[in-house]
C-alpha cells in the first residue's frame, strides 16, 4: 500500500495516538526536504488536532476534524503529483 493511501486510512482510525505514531513512521519514508514532506507534516498536525479534539470534546467535532485532515492529505497528493516520494533504500 502506498504511503498516502495508508495515511488516508489512518484518518478513520479509532485509536488516534496509535495512528499518529504510525503516521510519523510513514512520514520518515518521504525524501528529506521534499515539498511533499513539508505538506505531509501539516497533515500530521491535522491528525494530532483530530486526536486532541476527540479527547477533549468527545465525538461532536470529530467529523469536522476528519474533514480537515482529508483536505490536507488531498493537498499533499496534489503537491506530490500523486506519487509517493519514498526514499531510495
XYZ file of N, CA, C and O in Angstrom:
356
model
N 0.848 -1.174 0.000
C 0.000 0.000 0.000
C 0.899 1.245 0.000
O 1.880 1.308 0.702
N 0.544 2.222 -0.751
C 1.333 3.438 -0.828
C 1.212 4.240 0.460
O 0.233 4.112 1.202
N 2.190 5.094 0.682
C 2.233 5.902 1.903
C 0.974 6.746 2.044
O 0.338 6.756 3.097
N 0.604 7.452 0.989
C -0.545 8.356 1.075
C -1.852 7.601 1.285
O -2.741 8.079 2.000
N -1.972 6.424 0.684
C -3.172 5.608 0.900
C -3.263 5.157 2.359
O -4.332 5.140 2.952
N -2.122 4.781 2.917
C -2.112 4.348 4.316
C -2.446 5.518 5.246
O -3.182 5.366 6.219
N -1.898 6.705 4.940
C -2.219 7.885 5.744
C -3.714 8.186 5.690
O -4.323 8.549 6.693
N -4.305 8.009 4.507
C -5.745 8.232 4.356
C -6.529 7.282 5.254
O -7.496 7.672 5.904
N -6.097 6.044 5.328
C -6.781 5.061 6.169
C -6.649 5.411 7.653
O -7.556 5.128 8.446
N -5.548 6.046 8.029
C -5.342 6.400 9.438
C -6.310 7.471 9.921
O -6.563 7.583 11.122
N -6.849 8.257 9.000
C -7.787 9.314 9.401
C -9.002 8.720 10.102
O -9.553 9.320 11.022
N -9.407 7.522 9.708
C -10.584 6.886 10.288
C -10.266 5.982 11.479
O -11.157 5.333 12.013
N -9.013 5.957 11.898
C -8.619 5.068 12.998
C -9.308 5.484 14.294
O -9.481 6.670 14.575
N -9.707 4.506 15.072
C -10.327 4.774 16.367
C -9.284 5.145 17.422
O -9.559 5.911 18.326
N -8.090 4.586 17.293
C -7.017 4.843 18.252
C -6.115 5.938 17.701
O -5.127 5.671 17.017
N -6.475 7.186 17.975
C -5.742 8.326 17.406
C -4.268 8.354 17.799
O -3.428 8.605 16.944
N -3.912 8.128 19.060
C -2.483 8.151 19.391
C -1.674 7.122 18.598
O -0.571 7.414 18.133
N -2.211 5.923 18.413
C -1.510 4.903 17.620
C -1.429 5.329 16.156
O -0.410 5.103 15.487
N -2.493 5.953 15.655
C -2.493 6.426 14.266
C -1.439 7.506 14.064
O -0.765 7.542 13.034
N -1.277 8.369 15.044
C -0.270 9.426 14.955
C 1.127 8.821 14.904
O 1.969 9.234 14.104
N 1.388 7.839 15.736
C 2.704 7.195 15.727
C 2.972 6.509 14.397
O 4.077 6.587 13.852
N 1.963 5.841 13.845
C 2.134 5.189 12.543
C 2.347 6.232 11.448
O 3.176 6.046 10.550
N 1.624 7.345 11.521
C 1.791 8.422 10.537
C 3.206 8.984 10.598
O 3.826 9.243 9.565
N 3.725 9.163 11.796
C 5.110 9.640 11.936
C 6.085 8.684 11.265
O 7.006 9.112 10.565
N 5.894 7.398 11.486
C 6.777 6.401 10.876
C 6.675 6.450 9.348
O 7.692 6.363 8.648
N 5.466 6.616 8.839
C 5.288 6.696 7.388
C 5.945 7.949 6.815
O 6.522 7.909 5.726
N 5.875 9.056 7.539
C 6.462 10.301 7.052
C 7.977 10.214 6.953
O 8.581 10.910 6.143
N 8.585 9.343 7.744
C 10.034 9.162 7.653
C 10.443 8.532 6.323
O 11.616 8.564 5.967
N 9.489 7.988 5.580
C 9.790 7.374 4.288
C 9.855 8.390 3.152
O 10.333 8.071 2.072
N 9.384 9.611 3.388
C 9.467 10.652 2.365
C 10.907 11.126 2.232
O 11.674 11.104 3.190
N 11.246 11.573 1.054
C 12.575 12.138 0.829
C 12.747 13.369 1.708
O 11.833 14.193 1.811
N 13.926 13.523 2.317
C 14.169 14.728 3.116
C 14.084 15.982 2.242
O 14.467 15.970 1.081
N 13.559 17.032 2.819
C 13.454 18.343 2.178
C 12.567 18.367 0.940
O 12.668 19.273 0.118
N 11.710 17.402 0.768
C 10.795 17.423 -0.371
C 9.573 18.261 -0.019
O 9.217 18.417 1.150
N 8.931 18.815 -1.042
C 7.703 19.580 -0.815
C 6.626 18.685 -0.217
O 5.850 19.117 0.629
N 6.583 17.438 -0.666
C 5.576 16.511 -0.145
C 5.764 16.309 1.354
O 4.789 16.247 2.105
N 7.012 16.231 1.802
C 7.268 16.056 3.228
C 6.784 17.270 4.014
O 6.149 17.136 5.050
N 7.051 18.450 3.511
C 6.619 19.677 4.178
C 5.112 19.680 4.372
O 4.608 19.963 5.464
N 4.377 19.335 3.339
C 2.921 19.335 3.429
C 2.410 18.131 4.215
O 1.367 18.216 4.869
N 3.133 17.030 4.174
C 2.729 15.862 4.946
C 2.858 16.139 6.445
O 2.077 15.631 7.244
N 3.823 16.950 6.817
C 3.952 17.333 8.224
C 2.723 18.131 8.654
O 2.207 17.939 9.759
N 2.224 18.988 7.774
C 0.977 19.705 8.069
C -0.165 18.720 8.283
O -1.011 18.905 9.154
N -0.189 17.665 7.469
C -1.214 16.633 7.629
C -1.102 15.988 9.007
O -2.103 15.767 9.692
N 0.130 15.686 9.421
C 0.328 15.068 10.727
C -0.196 15.978 11.839
O -0.821 15.518 12.793
N 0.020 17.267 11.696
C -0.517 18.213 12.677
C -2.042 18.168 12.708
O -2.654 18.248 13.777
N -2.655 18.022 11.544
C -4.118 17.904 11.499
C -4.576 16.625 12.188
O -5.588 16.610 12.881
N -3.830 15.542 11.986
C -4.184 14.278 12.630
C -4.039 14.405 14.147
O -4.871 13.894 14.903
N -3.019 15.124 14.583
C -2.842 15.356 16.018
C -3.966 16.240 16.564
O -4.433 16.033 17.687
N -4.401 17.200 15.757
C -5.534 18.038 16.149
C -6.790 17.186 16.300
O -7.559 17.359 17.249
N -6.989 16.267 15.379
C -8.123 15.347 15.459
C -8.091 14.592 16.784
O -9.097 14.501 17.486
N -6.948 14.085 17.153
C -6.805 13.353 18.402
C -7.149 14.243 19.594
O -7.882 13.841 20.501
N -6.650 15.463 19.581
C -6.919 16.411 20.660
C -8.406 16.733 20.764
O -8.977 16.743 21.849
N -9.029 17.006 19.627
C -10.448 17.361 19.614
C -11.301 16.228 20.161
O -12.184 16.439 21.001
N -11.015 15.015 19.718
C -11.798 13.863 20.177
C -11.590 13.645 21.670
O -12.527 13.379 22.421
N -10.342 13.797 22.119
C -10.035 13.593 23.533
C -10.711 14.640 24.419
O -11.251 14.331 25.472
N -10.699 15.891 23.977
C -11.221 16.981 24.808
C -12.730 17.196 24.683
O -13.387 17.547 25.657
N -13.244 17.028 23.487
C -14.636 17.401 23.245
C -15.525 16.225 22.860
O -16.675 16.422 22.497
N -15.006 15.041 22.913
C -15.796 13.886 22.531
C -15.934 13.811 21.024
O -15.152 14.384 20.270
N -16.917 13.131 20.588
C -17.091 12.861 19.158
C -17.842 13.965 18.415
O -18.023 13.889 17.210
N -18.251 15.021 19.111
C -19.055 16.077 18.498
C -18.385 16.790 17.334
O -19.027 17.157 16.364
N -17.066 16.997 17.417
C -16.334 17.704 16.369
C -15.507 16.770 15.505
O -14.719 17.209 14.674
N -15.673 15.494 15.715
C -14.856 14.503 15.017
C -14.977 14.608 13.498
O -13.967 14.585 12.785
N -16.173 14.741 12.986
C -16.372 14.805 11.540
C -15.646 16.005 10.932
O -14.986 15.896 9.894
N -15.735 17.155 11.603
C -15.052 18.349 11.102
C -13.532 18.165 11.102
O -12.852 18.543 10.145
N -13.002 17.584 12.174
C -11.560 17.374 12.252
C -11.092 16.366 11.201
O -10.044 16.543 10.572
N -11.864 15.315 10.974
C -11.504 14.326 9.938
C -11.555 14.959 8.548
O -10.719 14.677 7.691
N -12.533 15.833 8.329
C -12.631 16.529 7.042
C -11.402 17.400 6.818
O -10.843 17.434 5.722
N -10.968 18.097 7.854
C -9.766 18.917 7.764
C -8.548 18.059 7.390
O -7.781 18.418 6.493
N -8.399 16.926 8.042
C -7.270 16.042 7.755
C -7.344 15.505 6.318
O -6.329 15.430 5.617
N -8.543 15.138 5.863
C -8.695 14.644 4.484
C -8.340 15.721 3.456
O -7.712 15.439 2.438
N -8.740 16.947 3.710
C -8.423 18.043 2.782
C -6.923 18.287 2.733
O -6.355 18.533 1.687
N -6.276 18.238 3.881
C -4.825 18.437 3.921
C -4.125 17.306 3.163
O -3.197 17.548 2.407
N -4.588 16.078 3.340
C -3.973 14.954 2.629
C -4.199 15.076 1.130
O -3.309 14.756 0.335
N -5.371 15.563 0.719
C -5.620 15.787 -0.709
C -4.637 16.806 -1.259
O -4.128 16.648 -2.382
N -4.323 17.821 -0.473
C -3.336 18.818 -0.892
C -1.954 18.179 -1.031
O -1.228 18.456 -1.984
N -1.604 17.310 -0.091
C -0.320 16.598 -0.175
C -0.265 15.779 -1.459
O 0.741 15.782 -2.170
N -1.365 15.082 -1.768
C -1.402 14.273 -3.005
C -1.184 15.150 -4.241
O -0.431 14.794 -5.136
N -1.865 16.282 -4.285
C -1.730 17.177 -5.443
C -0.314 17.723 -5.570
O 0.251 17.763 -6.664
N 0.248 18.158 -4.465
C 1.572 18.764 -4.497
C 2.684 17.749 -4.751
O 3.749 18.109 -5.229
N 2.420 16.497 -4.423
C 3.436 15.473 -4.672
C 3.225 14.805 -6.028
O 3.927 13.872 -6.377
N 2.245 15.297 -6.786
C 1.961 14.703 -8.090
C 1.276 13.353 -7.985
O 1.261 12.577 -8.932
N 0.728 13.054 -6.806
C 0.028 11.803 -6.621
C 0.945 10.607 -6.481
O 0.518 9.480 -6.415
N 2.242 10.873 -6.440
C 3.215 9.791 -6.350
C 3.882 9.863 -4.994
O 4.274 10.937 -4.544
N 4.022 8.732 -4.339
C 4.730 8.711 -3.082
C 6.208 8.998 -3.327
O 6.821 8.435 -4.212
N 6.747 9.889 -2.550
C 8.143 10.295 -2.687
C 8.964 9.565 -1.634
O 9.484 10.176 -0.704
N 9.064 8.272 -1.747
C 9.787 7.476 -0.750
C 11.283 7.532 -1.026
O 11.716 7.690 -2.150
N 12.028 7.390 0.052
C 13.484 7.353 -0.061
C 13.908 6.099 -0.784
O 13.303 5.038 -0.639
N 14.958 6.201 -1.524
C 15.554 5.022 -2.146
C 16.395 4.316 -1.094
O 17.218 4.916 -0.448
N 16.147 3.038 -0.886
C 16.890 2.309 0.137
C 17.779 1.299 -0.496
O 17.627 0.802 -1.511
